Amino acid sequence: MRVNGQVARLGARAEPDSDTVDVDGVGIGVAPSLRYYLLHKPTGVVSTADDPQGRPTVVSLVPSDQRVFPVGRLDLDTEGLLLLTNNGPLTHQLTHPSHGVEKEYMVWVEGSPARGTLRILRQGVELDDGVTAPARVALVAPDLLRLVIHEGRNRQVRRMCEAVGHPVRRLVRIRIGPLSDRKLKPGQWRELTVAEVRELEQAAAAGLCCRRRTGVGRWPPHEPITAAGGNACRS
Ligand code: URA
């Protein structure tokens, strides 16, 4: 058992309103002061808590009764799901490279990637900070990829696509581990349910995320995307 990420000794105490308690990485109860917001970040909004240039921040789009921070980042010109929380230990787990929580993106690119290009994206792309880990990639439309990665390098999807000759025109994140929500429109947010918080904690602890629910190697992990997202995946 751990309190605030530290292994608890016999007789350790925890403050239910402010401390996080977990057994094998899975939390017990949701402390009332902990906040978990799932935001659909629009383009033009920065993923930091403050911006010296005075641009709108993701933090300014969610309630301010408790100070929350974004878990990872989306580029200024990237849209889609971003988690904001004041749960520091969970943030640390989710952003730690070794935990590898999956992130899924819809990627509109220039041109139409060939089968060989998809293979390179799947196997790993040589970038200036090293080869990327294997990704899951499906071509949804001639210029639209659905891509799942579990690393969180700076501008990784853009750099991967650029490296294989297909610069990104539009990038939307549609899933973070077990979290997705097609109903959330740009600028909208909602609180996570208790069940979602549990799932997220389990995903972060296991570092496997969603594979438990979807089965290793099964693709696509969710139902076919429609309307703006195109049609069913085909690899
Ligand atoms: N990859 C990118 O290139 N940009 C993002 O915002 C997220 C992932």
Tab-separated table of C-alpha atoms and ligand atoms in Angstrom:
chain	number	residue	atom	x	y	z
A	1	MET	CA	0.000	0.000	0.000
A	2	ARG	CA	1.225	3.528	-0.756
A	3	VAL	CA	0.187	6.959	0.486
A	4	ASN	CA	0.898	9.740	-2.020
A	5	GLY	CA	3.082	7.335	-3.961
A	6	GLN	CA	5.233	6.402	-0.907
A	7	VAL	CA	5.190	2.880	0.524
A	8	ALA	CA	3.127	3.037	3.759
A	9	ARG	CA	4.494	1.573	6.982
A	10	LEU	CA	2.293	-0.081	9.604
A	11	GLY	CA	0.200	2.591	11.354
A	12	ALA	CA	0.632	5.160	8.571
A	13	ARG	CA	-2.147	7.751	8.388
A	14	ALA	CA	-3.793	9.329	5.394
A	15	GLU	CA	-5.936	12.427	5.066
A	16	PRO	CA	-8.951	11.382	2.964
A	17	ASP	CA	-9.426	14.882	1.580
A	18	SER	CA	-5.920	15.408	0.292
A	19	ASP	CA	-3.919	12.156	0.247
A	20	THR	CA	-4.025	9.453	-2.390
A	21	VAL	CA	-3.933	5.855	-1.200
A	22	ASP	CA	-3.323	2.934	-3.515
A	23	VAL	CA	-2.817	-0.807	-3.294
A	24	ASP	CA	-0.628	-2.138	-6.122
A	25	GLY	CA	-1.194	1.107	-7.979
A	26	VAL	CA	-4.989	1.031	-7.739
A	27	GLY	CA	-6.520	3.892	-5.737
A	28	ILE	CA	-8.915	3.483	-2.830
A	29	GLY	CA	-11.700	6.064	-2.840
A	30	VAL	CA	-11.544	9.401	-4.637
A	31	ALA	CA	-10.410	12.216	-2.358
A	32	PRO	CA	-12.987	15.036	-2.576
A	33	SER	CA	-10.322	17.629	-3.348
A	34	LEU	CA	-8.924	15.664	-6.271
A	35	ARG	CA	-10.088	16.859	-9.668
A	36	TYR	CA	-9.983	15.021	-12.991
A	37	TYR	CA	-11.114	16.901	-16.084
A	38	LEU	CA	-11.235	15.518	-19.588
A	39	LEU	CA	-10.961	18.480	-21.954
A	40	HIS	CA	-11.323	18.638	-25.720
A	41	LYS	CA	-8.520	21.086	-26.435
A	42	PRO	CA	-9.185	23.344	-29.401
A	43	THR	CA	-6.341	24.577	-31.630
A	44	GLY	CA	-4.751	27.870	-30.571
A	45	VAL	CA	-4.786	26.974	-26.862
A	46	VAL	CA	-1.509	26.210	-25.078
A	47	SER	CA	-1.130	23.091	-22.931
A	48	THR	CA	0.673	24.867	-20.106
A	49	ALA	CA	-0.725	26.301	-16.885
A	50	ASP	CA	0.536	29.841	-17.731
A	51	ASP	CA	1.624	31.461	-20.942
A	52	PRO	CA	4.087	34.382	-20.954
A	53	GLN	CA	2.649	35.446	-24.338
A	54	GLY	CA	-0.849	35.701	-22.856
A	55	ARG	CA	-2.412	33.066	-25.109
A	56	PRO	CA	-5.384	31.080	-23.756
A	57	THR	CA	-4.324	28.055	-21.714
A	58	VAL	CA	-6.005	24.708	-21.196
A	59	VAL	CA	-6.168	25.488	-17.465
A	60	SER	CA	-8.299	28.570	-18.219
A	61	LEU	CA	-10.912	26.326	-19.890
A	62	VAL	CA	-11.703	24.215	-16.806
A	63	PRO	CA	-13.034	25.152	-13.325
A	64	SER	CA	-10.530	26.870	-11.068
A	65	ASP	CA	-11.685	25.896	-7.546
A	66	GLN	CA	-8.657	23.563	-7.354
A	67	ARG	CA	-5.479	24.233	-9.301
A	68	VAL	CA	-5.050	21.500	-11.897
A	69	PHE	CA	-2.308	20.779	-14.417
A	70	PRO	CA	-2.337	19.128	-17.819
A	71	VAL	CA	-1.089	15.548	-17.989
A	72	GLY	CA	1.380	15.804	-20.852
A	73	ARG	CA	0.918	18.218	-23.724
A	74	LEU	CA	-0.735	18.720	-27.045
A	75	ASP	CA	0.844	21.128	-29.519
A	76	LEU	CA	-0.732	24.537	-30.055
A	77	ASP	CA	-2.131	23.317	-33.380
A	78	THR	CA	-3.252	19.878	-32.102
A	79	GLU	CA	-6.835	19.270	-31.041
A	80	GLY	CA	-8.417	16.613	-28.900
A	81	LEU	CA	-8.461	14.981	-25.522
A	82	LEU	CA	-6.294	16.232	-22.691
A	83	LEU	CA	-6.505	15.213	-19.052
A	84	LEU	CA	-6.093	17.832	-16.330
A	85	THR	CA	-5.751	16.874	-12.688
A	86	ASN	CA	-4.259	17.829	-9.345
A	87	ASN	CA	-3.352	14.191	-8.634
A	88	GLY	CA	0.436	14.498	-8.785
A	89	PRO	CA	1.370	10.823	-8.313
A	90	LEU	CA	-1.046	9.752	-11.055
A	91	THR	CA	0.287	12.463	-13.377
A	92	HIS	CA	3.787	11.193	-12.711
A	93	GLN	CA	2.780	7.615	-13.510
A	94	LEU	CA	0.892	8.534	-16.669
A	95	THR	CA	3.691	10.643	-18.070
A	96	HIS	CA	6.515	8.317	-17.098
A	97	PRO	CA	7.978	6.808	-20.282
A	98	SER	CA	8.173	3.303	-18.800
A	99	HIS	CA	4.421	3.178	-18.139
A	100	GLY	CA	3.595	3.611	-21.803
A	101	VAL	CA	-0.052	4.617	-21.605
A	102	GLU	CA	-1.527	4.479	-25.102
A	103	LYS	CA	-2.532	7.603	-26.967
A	104	GLU	CA	-4.634	7.356	-30.114
A	105	TYR	CA	-4.743	9.990	-32.850
A	106	MET	CA	-6.567	10.747	-36.070
A	107	VAL	CA	-3.940	12.156	-38.414
A	108	TRP	CA	-4.753	13.966	-41.647
A	109	VAL	CA	-1.625	14.028	-43.804
A	110	GLU	CA	-0.409	15.400	-47.100
A	111	GLY	CA	-0.526	12.805	-49.857
A	112	SER	CA	-1.577	9.207	-49.417
A	113	PRO	CA	0.748	6.875	-47.489
A	114	ALA	CA	1.579	3.621	-49.279
A	115	ARG	CA	1.572	0.202	-47.604
A	116	GLY	CA	5.342	0.309	-47.219
A	117	THR	CA	5.085	3.655	-45.461
A	118	LEU	CA	2.531	2.273	-43.024
A	119	ARG	CA	4.932	-0.582	-42.326
A	120	ILE	CA	7.723	1.862	-41.478
A	121	LEU	CA	5.407	3.813	-39.152
A	122	ARG	CA	4.435	0.532	-37.461
A	123	GLN	CA	7.954	-0.776	-37.062
A	124	GLY	CA	9.628	2.435	-35.920
A	125	VAL	CA	10.757	5.675	-37.521
A	126	GLU	CA	14.274	7.059	-37.261
A	127	LEU	CA	14.005	10.496	-35.615
A	128	ASP	CA	16.766	12.799	-34.398
A	129	ASP	CA	16.121	11.611	-30.817
A	130	GLY	CA	16.115	7.915	-31.742
A	131	VAL	CA	13.906	5.307	-33.371
A	132	THR	CA	10.267	5.360	-32.302
A	133	ALA	CA	8.723	2.344	-30.590
A	134	PRO	CA	6.372	0.186	-32.658
A	135	ALA	CA	3.061	1.915	-33.340
A	136	ARG	CA	-0.322	0.667	-34.496
A	137	VAL	CA	-1.371	2.346	-37.700
A	138	ALA	CA	-4.387	2.014	-39.965
A	139	LEU	CA	-5.282	3.898	-43.115
A	140	VAL	CA	-8.849	5.119	-42.635
A	141	ALA	CA	-9.075	7.202	-45.825
A	142	PRO	CA	-6.424	7.972	-48.480
A	143	ASP	CA	-5.093	10.894	-46.437
A	144	LEU	CA	-6.225	9.871	-42.946
A	145	LEU	CA	-4.355	7.676	-40.495
A	146	ARG	CA	-5.432	6.287	-37.178
A	147	LEU	CA	-2.320	5.930	-35.083
A	148	VAL	CA	-1.673	4.552	-31.588
A	149	ILE	CA	1.569	5.271	-29.757
A	150	HIS	CA	2.605	4.897	-26.144
A	151	GLU	CA	5.631	7.170	-26.101
A	152	GLY	CA	5.203	10.870	-25.417
A	153	ARG	CA	8.043	12.564	-27.260
A	154	ASN	CA	7.839	16.174	-28.324
A	155	ARG	CA	5.764	16.558	-31.531
A	156	GLN	CA	6.189	12.836	-32.063
A	157	VAL	CA	3.311	12.151	-34.454
A	158	ARG	CA	4.148	15.182	-36.578
A	159	ARG	CA	7.800	14.207	-36.747
A	160	MET	CA	7.008	10.566	-37.557
A	161	CYS	CA	4.744	11.535	-40.451
A	162	GLU	CA	7.142	14.205	-41.710
A	163	ALA	CA	9.982	11.660	-41.640
A	164	VAL	CA	8.076	9.310	-43.960
A	165	GLY	CA	7.207	12.132	-46.367
A	166	HIS	CA	3.647	12.902	-45.272
A	167	PRO	CA	3.523	16.112	-43.216
A	168	VAL	CA	0.539	16.415	-40.886
A	169	ARG	CA	-2.279	18.744	-41.923
A	170	ARG	CA	-4.508	18.135	-38.893
A	171	LEU	CA	-3.970	16.155	-35.704
A	172	VAL	CA	-6.690	15.126	-33.247
A	173	ARG	CA	-6.181	12.974	-30.148
A	174	ILE	CA	-9.169	10.704	-29.633
A	175	ARG	CA	-8.048	8.487	-26.744
A	176	ILE	CA	-5.800	8.555	-23.692
A	177	GLY	CA	-5.507	5.040	-22.295
A	178	PRO	CA	-9.042	4.017	-21.377
A	179	LEU	CA	-10.455	7.557	-21.828
A	180	SER	CA	-12.355	8.589	-24.927
A	181	ASP	CA	-15.450	10.694	-25.547
A	182	ARG	CA	-16.833	11.402	-28.985
A	183	LYS	CA	-19.481	13.761	-27.594
A	184	LEU	CA	-17.007	16.250	-26.173
A	185	LYS	CA	-16.715	19.208	-28.562
A	186	PRO	CA	-13.692	21.539	-28.843
A	187	GLY	CA	-13.526	23.689	-25.703
A	188	GLN	CA	-15.833	21.395	-23.722
A	189	TRP	CA	-14.780	19.441	-20.657
A	190	ARG	CA	-16.272	17.003	-18.218
A	191	GLU	CA	-15.220	15.366	-14.977
A	192	LEU	CA	-14.078	11.760	-15.051
A	193	THR	CA	-16.385	9.233	-13.457
A	194	VAL	CA	-15.114	7.283	-10.456
A	195	ALA	CA	-14.933	4.208	-12.706
A	196	GLU	CA	-12.792	6.112	-15.227
A	197	VAL	CA	-10.423	7.253	-12.487
A	198	ARG	CA	-10.066	3.616	-11.409
A	199	GLU	CA	-9.447	2.475	-14.983
A	200	LEU	CA	-6.870	5.194	-15.478
A	201	GLU	CA	-5.064	4.257	-12.280
A	202	GLN	CA	-5.053	0.626	-13.319
A	203	ALA	CA	-3.776	1.512	-16.789
A	204	ALA	CA	-1.024	3.676	-15.351
A	205	ALA	CA	-0.042	1.007	-12.837
A	206	ALA	CA	-0.036	-1.773	-15.378
A	207	GLY	CA	1.528	0.283	-18.139
A	208	LEU	CA	-0.567	-1.767	-20.489
A	209	CYS	CA	-3.603	0.368	-20.909
A	210	CYS	CA	-6.551	-0.825	-22.875
A	211	ARG	CA	-4.838	-3.973	-24.059
A	212	ARG	CA	-6.609	-5.681	-21.155
A	213	ARG	CA	-9.960	-4.549	-22.567
A	214	THR	CA	-9.253	-4.791	-26.252
A	215	GLY	CA	-6.877	-7.733	-26.425
A	216	VAL	CA	-3.266	-7.494	-27.509
A	217	GLY	CA	-2.938	-6.930	-31.214
A	218	ARG	CA	-6.675	-6.526	-31.801
A	219	TRP	CA	-7.387	-3.691	-34.175
A	220	PRO	CA	-9.198	-1.393	-34.336
A	221	PRO	CA	-9.489	-1.021	-30.565
A	222	HIS	CA	-12.764	0.908	-30.860
A	223	GLU	CA	-15.731	1.003	-33.131
A	224	PRO	CA	-15.260	2.392	-36.624
A	225	ILE	CA	-15.060	6.158	-36.755
A	226	THR	CA	-17.724	7.953	-38.752
A	227	ALA	CA	-18.487	11.444	-40.067
A	228	ALA	CA	-15.468	13.742	-39.559
A	229	GLY	CA	-13.361	10.743	-38.603
A	230	GLY	CA	-13.964	8.882	-41.884
A	231	ASN	CA	-15.061	5.258	-42.079
A	232	ALA	CA	-13.926	1.899	-40.785
A	233	CYS	CA	-10.230	1.188	-40.386
A	234	ARG	CA	-8.365	-0.914	-42.880
A	235	SER	CA	-4.697	-1.638	-42.522
B	1	URA	N1	2.234	14.253	-31.369
B	1	URA	C1	2.410	15.451	-31.953
B	1	URA	O1	3.152	15.567	-32.916
B	1	URA	N2	1.757	16.514	-31.445
B	1	URA	C2	0.897	16.427	-30.400
B	1	URA	O2	0.307	17.428	-29.998
B	1	URA	C3	0.722	15.169	-29.812
B	1	URA	C4	1.403	14.101	-30.318
